[in-house]
PDB file of C-alpha atoms in Angstrom:
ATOM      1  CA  UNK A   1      -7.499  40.267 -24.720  1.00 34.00           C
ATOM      2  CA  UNK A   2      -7.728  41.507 -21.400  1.00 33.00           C
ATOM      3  CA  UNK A   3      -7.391  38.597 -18.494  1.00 33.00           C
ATOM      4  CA  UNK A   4      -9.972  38.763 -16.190  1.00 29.00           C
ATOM      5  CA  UNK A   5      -9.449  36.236 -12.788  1.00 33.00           C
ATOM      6  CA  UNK A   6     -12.115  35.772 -10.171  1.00 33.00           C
ATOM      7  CA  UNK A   7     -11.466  33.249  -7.283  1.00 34.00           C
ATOM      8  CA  UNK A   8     -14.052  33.038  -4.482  1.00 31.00           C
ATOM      9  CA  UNK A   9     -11.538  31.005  -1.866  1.00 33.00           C
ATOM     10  CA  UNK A  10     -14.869  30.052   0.579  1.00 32.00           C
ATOM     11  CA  UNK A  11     -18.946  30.088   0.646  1.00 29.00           C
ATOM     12  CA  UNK A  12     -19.780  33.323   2.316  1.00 28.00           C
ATOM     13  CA  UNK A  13     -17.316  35.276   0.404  1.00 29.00           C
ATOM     14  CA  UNK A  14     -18.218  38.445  -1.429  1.00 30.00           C
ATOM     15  CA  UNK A  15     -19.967  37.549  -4.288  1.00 32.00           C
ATOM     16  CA  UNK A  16     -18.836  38.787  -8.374  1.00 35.00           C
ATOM     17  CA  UNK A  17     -21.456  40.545 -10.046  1.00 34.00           C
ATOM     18  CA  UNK A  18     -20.001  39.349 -12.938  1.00 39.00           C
ATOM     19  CA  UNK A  19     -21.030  36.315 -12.311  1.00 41.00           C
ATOM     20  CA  UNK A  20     -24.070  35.232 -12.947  1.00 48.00           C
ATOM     21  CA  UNK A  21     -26.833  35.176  -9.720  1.00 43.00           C
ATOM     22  CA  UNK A  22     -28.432  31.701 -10.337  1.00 50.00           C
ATOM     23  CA  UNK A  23     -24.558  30.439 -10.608  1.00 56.00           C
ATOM     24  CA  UNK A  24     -23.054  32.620  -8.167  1.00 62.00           C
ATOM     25  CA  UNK A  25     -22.894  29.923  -5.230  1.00 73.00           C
ATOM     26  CA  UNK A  26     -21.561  27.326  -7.399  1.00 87.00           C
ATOM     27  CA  UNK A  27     -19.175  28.757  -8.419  1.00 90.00           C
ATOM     28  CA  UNK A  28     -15.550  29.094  -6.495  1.00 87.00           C
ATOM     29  CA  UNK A  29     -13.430  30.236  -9.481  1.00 90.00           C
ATOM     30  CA  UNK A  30     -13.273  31.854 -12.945  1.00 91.00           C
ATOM     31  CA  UNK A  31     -10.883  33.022 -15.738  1.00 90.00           C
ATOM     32  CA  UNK A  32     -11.712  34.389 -19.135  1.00 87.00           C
ATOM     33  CA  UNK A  33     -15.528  33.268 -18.658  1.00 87.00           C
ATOM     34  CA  UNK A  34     -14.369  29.288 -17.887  1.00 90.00           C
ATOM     35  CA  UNK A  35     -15.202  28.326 -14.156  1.00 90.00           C
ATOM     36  CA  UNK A  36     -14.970  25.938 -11.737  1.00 89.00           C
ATOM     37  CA  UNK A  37     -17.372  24.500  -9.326  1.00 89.00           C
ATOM     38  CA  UNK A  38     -17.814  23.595  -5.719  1.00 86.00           C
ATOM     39  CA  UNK A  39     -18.532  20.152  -7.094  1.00 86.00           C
ATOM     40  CA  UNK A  40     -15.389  19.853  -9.138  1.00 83.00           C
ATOM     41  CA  UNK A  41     -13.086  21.044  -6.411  1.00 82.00           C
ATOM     42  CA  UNK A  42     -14.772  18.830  -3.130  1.00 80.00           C
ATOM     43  CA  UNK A  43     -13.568  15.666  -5.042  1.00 75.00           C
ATOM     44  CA  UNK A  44      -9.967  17.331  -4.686  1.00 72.00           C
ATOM     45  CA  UNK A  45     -10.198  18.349  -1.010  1.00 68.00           C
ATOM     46  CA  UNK A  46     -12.528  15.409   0.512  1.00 68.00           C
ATOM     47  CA  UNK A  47      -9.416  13.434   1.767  1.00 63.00           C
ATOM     48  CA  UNK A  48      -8.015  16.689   3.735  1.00 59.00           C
ATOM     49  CA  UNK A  49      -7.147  15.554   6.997  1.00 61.00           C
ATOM     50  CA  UNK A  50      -8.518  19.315   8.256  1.00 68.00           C
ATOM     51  CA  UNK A  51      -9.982  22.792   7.129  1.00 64.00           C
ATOM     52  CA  UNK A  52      -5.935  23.871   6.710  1.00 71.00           C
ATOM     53  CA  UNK A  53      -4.900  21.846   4.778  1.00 74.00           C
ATOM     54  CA  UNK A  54      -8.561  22.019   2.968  1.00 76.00           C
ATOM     55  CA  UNK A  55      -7.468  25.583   1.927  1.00 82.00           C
ATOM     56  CA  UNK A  56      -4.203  24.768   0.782  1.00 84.00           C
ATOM     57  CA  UNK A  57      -4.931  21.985  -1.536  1.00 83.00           C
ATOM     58  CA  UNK A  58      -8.042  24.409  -3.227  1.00 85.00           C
ATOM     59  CA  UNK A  59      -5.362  27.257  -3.501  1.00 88.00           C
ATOM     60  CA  UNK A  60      -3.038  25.188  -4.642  1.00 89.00           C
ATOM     61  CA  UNK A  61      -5.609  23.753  -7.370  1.00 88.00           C
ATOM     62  CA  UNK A  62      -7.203  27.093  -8.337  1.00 90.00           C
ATOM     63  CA  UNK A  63      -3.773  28.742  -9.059  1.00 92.00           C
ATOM     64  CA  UNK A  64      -3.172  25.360 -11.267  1.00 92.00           C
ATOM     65  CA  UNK A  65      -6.404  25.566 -12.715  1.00 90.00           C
ATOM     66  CA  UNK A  66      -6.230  29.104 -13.791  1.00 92.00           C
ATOM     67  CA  UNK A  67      -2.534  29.063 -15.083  1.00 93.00           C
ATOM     68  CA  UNK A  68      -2.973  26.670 -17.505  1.00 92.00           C
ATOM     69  CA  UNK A  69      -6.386  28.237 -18.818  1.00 91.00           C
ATOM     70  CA  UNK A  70      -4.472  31.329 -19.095  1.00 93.00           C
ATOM     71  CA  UNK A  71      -0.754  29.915 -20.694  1.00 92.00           C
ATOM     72  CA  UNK A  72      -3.452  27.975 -23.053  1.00 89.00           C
ATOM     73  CA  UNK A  73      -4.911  31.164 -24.652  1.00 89.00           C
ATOM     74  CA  UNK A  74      -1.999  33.425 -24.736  1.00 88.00           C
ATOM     75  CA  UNK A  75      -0.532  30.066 -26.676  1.00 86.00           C
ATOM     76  CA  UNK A  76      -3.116  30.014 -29.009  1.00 85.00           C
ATOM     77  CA  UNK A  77      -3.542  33.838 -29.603  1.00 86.00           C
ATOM     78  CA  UNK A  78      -0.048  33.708 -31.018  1.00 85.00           C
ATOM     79  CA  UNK A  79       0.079  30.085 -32.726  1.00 80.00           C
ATOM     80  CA  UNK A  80       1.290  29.880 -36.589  1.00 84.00           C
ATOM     81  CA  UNK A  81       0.280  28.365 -38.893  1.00 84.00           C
ATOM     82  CA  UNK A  82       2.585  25.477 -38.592  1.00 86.00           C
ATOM     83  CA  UNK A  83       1.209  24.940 -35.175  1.00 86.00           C
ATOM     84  CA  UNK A  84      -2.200  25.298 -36.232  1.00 87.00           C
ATOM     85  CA  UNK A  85      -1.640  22.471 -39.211  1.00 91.00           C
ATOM     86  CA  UNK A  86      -0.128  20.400 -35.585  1.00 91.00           C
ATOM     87  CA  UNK A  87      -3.244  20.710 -33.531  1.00 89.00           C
ATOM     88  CA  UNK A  88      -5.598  19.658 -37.061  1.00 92.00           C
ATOM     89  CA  UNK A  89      -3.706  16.790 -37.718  1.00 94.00           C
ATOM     90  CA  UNK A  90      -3.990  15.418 -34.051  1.00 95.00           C
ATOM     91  CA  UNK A  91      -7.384  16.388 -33.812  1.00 94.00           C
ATOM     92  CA  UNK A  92      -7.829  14.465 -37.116  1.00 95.00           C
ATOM     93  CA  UNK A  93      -5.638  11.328 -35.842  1.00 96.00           C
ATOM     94  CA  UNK A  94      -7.664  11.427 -32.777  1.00 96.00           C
ATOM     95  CA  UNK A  95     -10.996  11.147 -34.221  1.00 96.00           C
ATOM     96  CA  UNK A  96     -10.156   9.074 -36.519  1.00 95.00           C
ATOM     97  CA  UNK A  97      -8.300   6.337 -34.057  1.00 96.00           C
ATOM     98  CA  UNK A  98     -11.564   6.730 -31.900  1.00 96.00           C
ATOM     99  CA  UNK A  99     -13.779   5.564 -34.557  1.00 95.00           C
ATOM    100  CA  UNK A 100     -11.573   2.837 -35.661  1.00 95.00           C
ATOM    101  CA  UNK A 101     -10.954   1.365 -32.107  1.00 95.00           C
ATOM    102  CA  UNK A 102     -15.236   1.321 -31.828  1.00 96.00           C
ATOM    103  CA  UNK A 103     -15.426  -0.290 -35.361  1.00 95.00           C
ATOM    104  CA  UNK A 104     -13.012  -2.651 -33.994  1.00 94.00           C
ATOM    105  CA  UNK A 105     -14.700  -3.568 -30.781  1.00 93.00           C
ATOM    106  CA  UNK A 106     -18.357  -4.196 -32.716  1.00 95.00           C
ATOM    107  CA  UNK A 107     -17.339  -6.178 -35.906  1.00 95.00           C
ATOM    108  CA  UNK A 108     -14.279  -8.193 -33.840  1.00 94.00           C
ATOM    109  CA  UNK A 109     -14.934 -12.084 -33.958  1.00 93.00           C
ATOM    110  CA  UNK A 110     -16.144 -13.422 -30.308  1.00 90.00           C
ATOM    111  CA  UNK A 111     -14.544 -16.990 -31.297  1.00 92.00           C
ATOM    112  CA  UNK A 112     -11.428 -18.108 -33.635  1.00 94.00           C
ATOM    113  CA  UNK A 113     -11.507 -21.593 -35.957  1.00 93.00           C
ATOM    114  CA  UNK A 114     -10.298 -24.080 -34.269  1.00 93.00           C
ATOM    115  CA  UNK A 115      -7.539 -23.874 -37.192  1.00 94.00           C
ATOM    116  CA  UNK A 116      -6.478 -20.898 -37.149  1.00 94.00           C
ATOM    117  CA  UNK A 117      -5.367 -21.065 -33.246  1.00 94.00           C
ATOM    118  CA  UNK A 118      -3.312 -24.258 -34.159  1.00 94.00           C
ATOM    119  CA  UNK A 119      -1.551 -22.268 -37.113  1.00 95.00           C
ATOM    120  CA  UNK A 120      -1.165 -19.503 -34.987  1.00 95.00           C
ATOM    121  CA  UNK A 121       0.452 -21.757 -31.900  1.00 95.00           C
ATOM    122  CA  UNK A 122       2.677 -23.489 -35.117  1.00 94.00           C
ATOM    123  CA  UNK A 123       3.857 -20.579 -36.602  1.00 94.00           C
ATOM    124  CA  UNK A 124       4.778 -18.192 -33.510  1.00 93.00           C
ATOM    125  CA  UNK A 125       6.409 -19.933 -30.571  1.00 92.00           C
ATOM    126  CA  UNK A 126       9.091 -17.475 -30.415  1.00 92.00           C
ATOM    127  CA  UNK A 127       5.990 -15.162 -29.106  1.00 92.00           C
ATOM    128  CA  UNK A 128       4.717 -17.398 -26.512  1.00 95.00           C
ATOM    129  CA  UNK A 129       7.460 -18.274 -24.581  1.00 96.00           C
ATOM    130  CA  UNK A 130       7.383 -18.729 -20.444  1.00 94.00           C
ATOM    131  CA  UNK A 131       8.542 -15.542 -18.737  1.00 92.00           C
ATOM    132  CA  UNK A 132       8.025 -17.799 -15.443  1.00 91.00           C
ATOM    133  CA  UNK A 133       7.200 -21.153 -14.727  1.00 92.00           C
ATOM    134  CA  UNK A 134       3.943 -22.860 -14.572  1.00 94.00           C
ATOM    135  CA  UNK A 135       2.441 -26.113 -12.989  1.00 95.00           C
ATOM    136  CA  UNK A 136      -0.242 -28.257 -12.470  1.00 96.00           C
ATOM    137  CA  UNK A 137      -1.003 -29.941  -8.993  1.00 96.00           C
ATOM    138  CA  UNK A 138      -1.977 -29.756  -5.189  1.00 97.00           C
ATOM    139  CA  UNK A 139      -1.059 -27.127  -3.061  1.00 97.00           C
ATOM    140  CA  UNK A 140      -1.492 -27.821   0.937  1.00 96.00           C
ATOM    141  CA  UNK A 141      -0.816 -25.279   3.802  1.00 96.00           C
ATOM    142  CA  UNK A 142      -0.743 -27.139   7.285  1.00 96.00           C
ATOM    143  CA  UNK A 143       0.008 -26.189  10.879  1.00 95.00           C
ATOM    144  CA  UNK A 144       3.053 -27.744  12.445  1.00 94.00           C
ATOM    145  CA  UNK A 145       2.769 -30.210  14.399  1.00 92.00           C
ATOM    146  CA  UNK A 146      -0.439 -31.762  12.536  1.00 94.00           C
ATOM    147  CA  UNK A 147      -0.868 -35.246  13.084  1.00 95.00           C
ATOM    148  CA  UNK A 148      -0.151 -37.989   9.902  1.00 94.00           C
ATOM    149  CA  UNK A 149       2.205 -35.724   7.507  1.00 94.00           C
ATOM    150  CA  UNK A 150       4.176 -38.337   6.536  1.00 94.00           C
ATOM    151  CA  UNK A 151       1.045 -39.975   5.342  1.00 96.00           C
ATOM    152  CA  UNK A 152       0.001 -37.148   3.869  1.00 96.00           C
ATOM    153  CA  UNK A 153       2.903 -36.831   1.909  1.00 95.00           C
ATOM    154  CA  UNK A 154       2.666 -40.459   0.412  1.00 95.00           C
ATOM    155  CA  UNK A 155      -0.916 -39.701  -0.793  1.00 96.00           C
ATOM    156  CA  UNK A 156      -0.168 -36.596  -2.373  1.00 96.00           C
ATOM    157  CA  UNK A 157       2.913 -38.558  -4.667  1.00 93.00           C
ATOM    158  CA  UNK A 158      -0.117 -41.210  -5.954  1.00 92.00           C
ATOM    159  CA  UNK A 159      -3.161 -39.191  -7.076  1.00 92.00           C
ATOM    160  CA  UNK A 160      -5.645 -41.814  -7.908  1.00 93.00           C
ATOM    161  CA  UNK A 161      -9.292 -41.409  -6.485  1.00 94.00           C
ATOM    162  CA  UNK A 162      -8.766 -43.002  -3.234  1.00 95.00           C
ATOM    163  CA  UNK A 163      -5.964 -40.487  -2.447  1.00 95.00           C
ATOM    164  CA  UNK A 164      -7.855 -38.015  -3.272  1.00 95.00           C
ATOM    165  CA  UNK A 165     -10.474 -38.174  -0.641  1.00 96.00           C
ATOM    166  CA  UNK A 166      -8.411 -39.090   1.622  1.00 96.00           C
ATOM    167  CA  UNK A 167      -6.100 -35.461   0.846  1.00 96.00           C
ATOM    168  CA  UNK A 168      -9.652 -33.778   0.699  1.00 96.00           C
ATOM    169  CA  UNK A 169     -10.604 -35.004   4.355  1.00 96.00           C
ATOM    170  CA  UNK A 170      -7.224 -34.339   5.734  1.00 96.00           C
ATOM    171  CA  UNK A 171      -7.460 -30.934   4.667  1.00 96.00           C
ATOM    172  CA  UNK A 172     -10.792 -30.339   5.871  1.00 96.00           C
ATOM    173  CA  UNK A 173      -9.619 -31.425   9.270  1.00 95.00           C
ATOM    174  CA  UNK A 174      -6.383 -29.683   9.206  1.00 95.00           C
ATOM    175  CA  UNK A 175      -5.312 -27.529   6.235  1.00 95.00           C
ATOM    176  CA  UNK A 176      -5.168 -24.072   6.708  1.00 94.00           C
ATOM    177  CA  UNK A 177      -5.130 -23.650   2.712  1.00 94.00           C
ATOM    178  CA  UNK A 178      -5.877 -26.270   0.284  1.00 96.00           C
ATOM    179  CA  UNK A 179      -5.750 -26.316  -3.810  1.00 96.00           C
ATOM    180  CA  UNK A 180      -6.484 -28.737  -6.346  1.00 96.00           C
ATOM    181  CA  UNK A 181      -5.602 -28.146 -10.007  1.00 96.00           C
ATOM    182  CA  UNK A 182      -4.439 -30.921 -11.781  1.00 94.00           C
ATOM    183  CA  UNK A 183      -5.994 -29.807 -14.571  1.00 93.00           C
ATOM    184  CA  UNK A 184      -5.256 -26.050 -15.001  1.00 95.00           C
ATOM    185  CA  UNK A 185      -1.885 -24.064 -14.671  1.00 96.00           C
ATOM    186  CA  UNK A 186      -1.082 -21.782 -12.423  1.00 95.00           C
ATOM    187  CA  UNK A 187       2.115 -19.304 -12.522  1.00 93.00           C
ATOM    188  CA  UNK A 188       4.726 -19.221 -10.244  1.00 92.00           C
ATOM    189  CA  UNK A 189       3.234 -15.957  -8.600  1.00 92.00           C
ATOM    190  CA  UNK A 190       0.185 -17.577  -7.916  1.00 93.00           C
ATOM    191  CA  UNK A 191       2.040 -20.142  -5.836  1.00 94.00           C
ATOM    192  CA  UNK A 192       4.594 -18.184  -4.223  1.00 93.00           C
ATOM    193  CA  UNK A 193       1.362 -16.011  -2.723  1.00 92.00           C
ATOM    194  CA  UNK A 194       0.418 -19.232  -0.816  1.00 91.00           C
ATOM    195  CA  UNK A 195       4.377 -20.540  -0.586  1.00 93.00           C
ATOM    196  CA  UNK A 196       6.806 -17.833   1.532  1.00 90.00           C
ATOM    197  CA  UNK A 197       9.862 -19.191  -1.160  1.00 89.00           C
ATOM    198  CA  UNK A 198      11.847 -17.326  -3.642  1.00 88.00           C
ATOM    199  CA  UNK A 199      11.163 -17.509  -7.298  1.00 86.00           C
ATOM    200  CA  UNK A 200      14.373 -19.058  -8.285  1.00 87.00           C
ATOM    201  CA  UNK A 201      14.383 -21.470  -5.579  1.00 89.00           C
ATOM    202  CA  UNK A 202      10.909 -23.163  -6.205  1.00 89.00           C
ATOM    203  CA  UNK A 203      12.155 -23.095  -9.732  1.00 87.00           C
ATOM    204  CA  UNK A 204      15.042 -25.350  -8.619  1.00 88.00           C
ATOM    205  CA  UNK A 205      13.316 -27.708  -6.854  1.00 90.00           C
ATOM    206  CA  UNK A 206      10.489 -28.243  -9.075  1.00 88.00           C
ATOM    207  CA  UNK A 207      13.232 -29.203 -11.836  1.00 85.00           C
ATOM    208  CA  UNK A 208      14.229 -31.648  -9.324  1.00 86.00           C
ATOM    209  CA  UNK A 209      11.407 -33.550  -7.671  1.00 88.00           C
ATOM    210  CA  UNK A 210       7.611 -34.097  -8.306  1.00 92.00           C
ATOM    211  CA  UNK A 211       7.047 -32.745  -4.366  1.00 95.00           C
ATOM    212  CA  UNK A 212       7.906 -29.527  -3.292  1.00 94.00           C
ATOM    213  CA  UNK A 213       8.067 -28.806   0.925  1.00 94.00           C
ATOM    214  CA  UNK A 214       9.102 -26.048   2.204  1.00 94.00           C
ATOM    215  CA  UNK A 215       8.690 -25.360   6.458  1.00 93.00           C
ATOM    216  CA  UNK A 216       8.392 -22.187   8.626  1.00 92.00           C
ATOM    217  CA  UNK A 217       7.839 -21.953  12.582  1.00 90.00           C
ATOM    218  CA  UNK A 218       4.231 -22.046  11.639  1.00 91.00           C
ATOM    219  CA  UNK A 219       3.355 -24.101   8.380  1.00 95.00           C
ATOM    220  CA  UNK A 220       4.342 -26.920   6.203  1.00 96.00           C
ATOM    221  CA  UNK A 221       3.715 -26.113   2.283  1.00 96.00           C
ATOM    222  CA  UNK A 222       3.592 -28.984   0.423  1.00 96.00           C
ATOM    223  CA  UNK A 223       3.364 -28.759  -3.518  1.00 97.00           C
ATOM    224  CA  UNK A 224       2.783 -31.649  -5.278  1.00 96.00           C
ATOM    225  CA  UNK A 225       3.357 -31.392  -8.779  1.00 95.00           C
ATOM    226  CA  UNK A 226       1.469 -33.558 -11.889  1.00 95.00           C
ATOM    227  CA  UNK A 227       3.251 -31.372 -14.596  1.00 95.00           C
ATOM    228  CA  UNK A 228       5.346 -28.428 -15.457  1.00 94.00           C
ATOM    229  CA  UNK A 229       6.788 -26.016 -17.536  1.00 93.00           C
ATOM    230  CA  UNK A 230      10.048 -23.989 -17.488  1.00 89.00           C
ATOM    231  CA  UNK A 231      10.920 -20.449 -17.962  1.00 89.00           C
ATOM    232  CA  UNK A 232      11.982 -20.380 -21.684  1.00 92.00           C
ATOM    233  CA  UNK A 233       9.506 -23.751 -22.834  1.00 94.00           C
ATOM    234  CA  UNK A 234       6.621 -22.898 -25.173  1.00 95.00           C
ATOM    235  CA  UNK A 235       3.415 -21.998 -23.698  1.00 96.00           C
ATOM    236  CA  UNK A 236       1.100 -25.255 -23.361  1.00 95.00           C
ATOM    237  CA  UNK A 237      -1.948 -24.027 -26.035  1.00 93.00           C
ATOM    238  CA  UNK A 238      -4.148 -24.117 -23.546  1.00 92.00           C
ATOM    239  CA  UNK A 239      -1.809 -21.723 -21.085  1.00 95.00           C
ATOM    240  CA  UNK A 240      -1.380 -20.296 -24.497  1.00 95.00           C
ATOM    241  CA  UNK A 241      -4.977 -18.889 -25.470  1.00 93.00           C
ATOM    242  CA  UNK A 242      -5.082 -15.869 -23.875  1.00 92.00           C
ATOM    243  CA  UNK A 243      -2.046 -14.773 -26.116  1.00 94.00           C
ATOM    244  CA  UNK A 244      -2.644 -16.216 -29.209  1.00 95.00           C
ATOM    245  CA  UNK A 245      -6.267 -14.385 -29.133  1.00 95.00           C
ATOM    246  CA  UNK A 246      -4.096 -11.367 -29.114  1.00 93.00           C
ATOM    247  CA  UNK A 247      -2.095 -12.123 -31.878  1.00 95.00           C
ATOM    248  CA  UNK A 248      -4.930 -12.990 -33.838  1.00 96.00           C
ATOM    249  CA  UNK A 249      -6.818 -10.018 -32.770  1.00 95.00           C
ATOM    250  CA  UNK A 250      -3.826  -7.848 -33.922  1.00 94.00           C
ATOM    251  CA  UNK A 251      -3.610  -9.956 -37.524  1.00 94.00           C
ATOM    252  CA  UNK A 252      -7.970  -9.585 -37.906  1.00 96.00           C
ATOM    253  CA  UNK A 253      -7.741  -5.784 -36.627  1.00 96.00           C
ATOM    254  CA  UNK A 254      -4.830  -4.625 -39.569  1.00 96.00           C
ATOM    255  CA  UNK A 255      -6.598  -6.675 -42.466  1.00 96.00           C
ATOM    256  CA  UNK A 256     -10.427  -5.489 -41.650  1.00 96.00           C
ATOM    257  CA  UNK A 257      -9.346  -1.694 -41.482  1.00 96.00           C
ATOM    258  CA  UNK A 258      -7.278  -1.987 -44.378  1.00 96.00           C
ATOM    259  CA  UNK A 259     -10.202  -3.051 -45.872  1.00 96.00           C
ATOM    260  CA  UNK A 260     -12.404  -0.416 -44.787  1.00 95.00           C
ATOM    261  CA  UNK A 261      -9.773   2.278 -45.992  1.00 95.00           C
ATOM    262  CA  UNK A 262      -9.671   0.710 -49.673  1.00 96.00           C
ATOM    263  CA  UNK A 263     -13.490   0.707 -49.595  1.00 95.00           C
ATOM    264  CA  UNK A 264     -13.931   3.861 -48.934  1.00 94.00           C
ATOM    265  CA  UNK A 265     -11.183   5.109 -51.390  1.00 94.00           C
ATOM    266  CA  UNK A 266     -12.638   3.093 -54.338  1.00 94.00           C
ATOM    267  CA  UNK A 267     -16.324   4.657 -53.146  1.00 93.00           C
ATOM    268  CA  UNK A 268     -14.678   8.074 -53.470  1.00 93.00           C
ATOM    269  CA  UNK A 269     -13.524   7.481 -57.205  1.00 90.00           C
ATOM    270  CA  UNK A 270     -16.183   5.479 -58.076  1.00 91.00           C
ATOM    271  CA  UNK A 271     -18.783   8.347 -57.259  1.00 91.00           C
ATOM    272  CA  UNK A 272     -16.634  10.947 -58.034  1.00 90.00           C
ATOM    273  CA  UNK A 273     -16.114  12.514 -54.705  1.00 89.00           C
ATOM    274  CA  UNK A 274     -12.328  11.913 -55.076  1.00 89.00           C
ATOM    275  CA  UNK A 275     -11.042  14.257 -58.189  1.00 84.00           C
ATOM    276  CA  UNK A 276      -7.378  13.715 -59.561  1.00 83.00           C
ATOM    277  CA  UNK A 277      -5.590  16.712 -61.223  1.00 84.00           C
ATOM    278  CA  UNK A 278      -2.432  15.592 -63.991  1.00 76.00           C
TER     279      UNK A 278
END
């Protein structure tokens, strides 16, 4: 089959009469009756620092474009059969995957029994293991120099509701950053973007004290911590939920299409549609 390539490289170029008029100005490129658009190319060549470079990158993309339209149909003019049976049996896998992954997605549960979690959380800790630790606590960011750290510090080590209010009006008045989760976990990324320390290092000393302080030329960062978890310790099942909905995701997903599959095999017998030859 004869290769025919038109490529219109700017508007006000000579126009193709092979292309159609009503499509003519549209279009900046076109091989073997396929083309491409003004549209389709600006979103390539909007972030061109100038007209130049403009050019280049369009070039550039039209010779792309065209190549692998071209390579494509001299492939498939001379596939066998072999790769013919390839291309079915991907088109096939792909279809097929598609409408599995939407079956999937409608017919999932929104919520697991309360039971199942806990037999999930019993059954695989070796699968929710800490990668990096966690903690619960206060985290406080405060200039140096600002006045009453020391009492600061002693508040932080006794939480009770005094404390508290007295940490929450310090930090109004002074804090730079202030966080208060006693009663959700945060990783040790999420810390170390407040708290300039190395991973390994805040690991240390949270093995060591309750109180974590670490000073720059411009801040104090205290951490106080309520509780913790190690790198290698099981995944509190609350830290834990996220994960186990996965697993049990995975576990619901493998039994409902396996179900679907035998359904619609025993349909096929049952109505005849499925005919086996001894």
């Amino acid at each position: 089959m004869k290769k025919i390539l038109y490529i219109l490289l700017g508007i006000g170029l000579a126009s193709c009469a092979l292309v159609p008029s009503e499509h003519r100005e549209n279009v900046v490129a076109e091989v073997n009756g396929q083309q491409l658009t003004k549209e389709q190319l600006a979103v390539l060549t909007s972030s061109a620092g100038n007209a130049q470079d403009s050019a280049a990158i369009a070039e550039a993309y039209i010779r792309q474009w065209a190549i692998q339209i071209l390579e494509y149909e001299e492939a498939r003019d001379r596939a066998d059969a072999d790769i013919e049976k390839m291309v079915e049996d991907y088109r096939r896998s792909l279809y097929v995957h598609e409408y599995e992954q939407q079956l999937v997605a409608r017919h999932q549960p929104k919520e697991w029994p309360d039971s199942m979690v806990e037999a999930v959380y019993a059954t695989n800790r070796e699968q929710l293991l800490l990668r990096e630790p966690i903690v619960k606590g206060v985290l406080l960011v405060v200039p140096q120099g600002a006045p009453k750290m020391d009492y600061l510090k002693h508040w932080l080590k006794k939480l009770d509701d005094k404390n508290i209010e007295k940490i929450e009006k310090y930090a109004f008045q002074y804090a730079t950053g202030y966080e208060y989760f006693p009663n959700e976990w945060r990783s040790a990324n999420q810390i170390l973007m407040r708290m300039p320390m190395e991973t390994d290092l805040l690991s240390e000393r949270m093995a060591k004290n309750s109180q974590v302080v670490l000073e720059d030329s411009n801040a104090v960062y205290i951490l106080q911590v309520t509780d913790k978890r190690i790198v290698g310790d099981v995944m509190p099942a609350d830290y834990a939920k996220e994960r186990i909905d996965q697993i049990l995701l995975s576990h619901w997903q493998v039994g409902y299409l396996q179900q679907r599959r035998n359904k619609l095999y025993n349909e096929a017998v049952r109505f005849n549609k499925l005919k086996i030859y001894e």
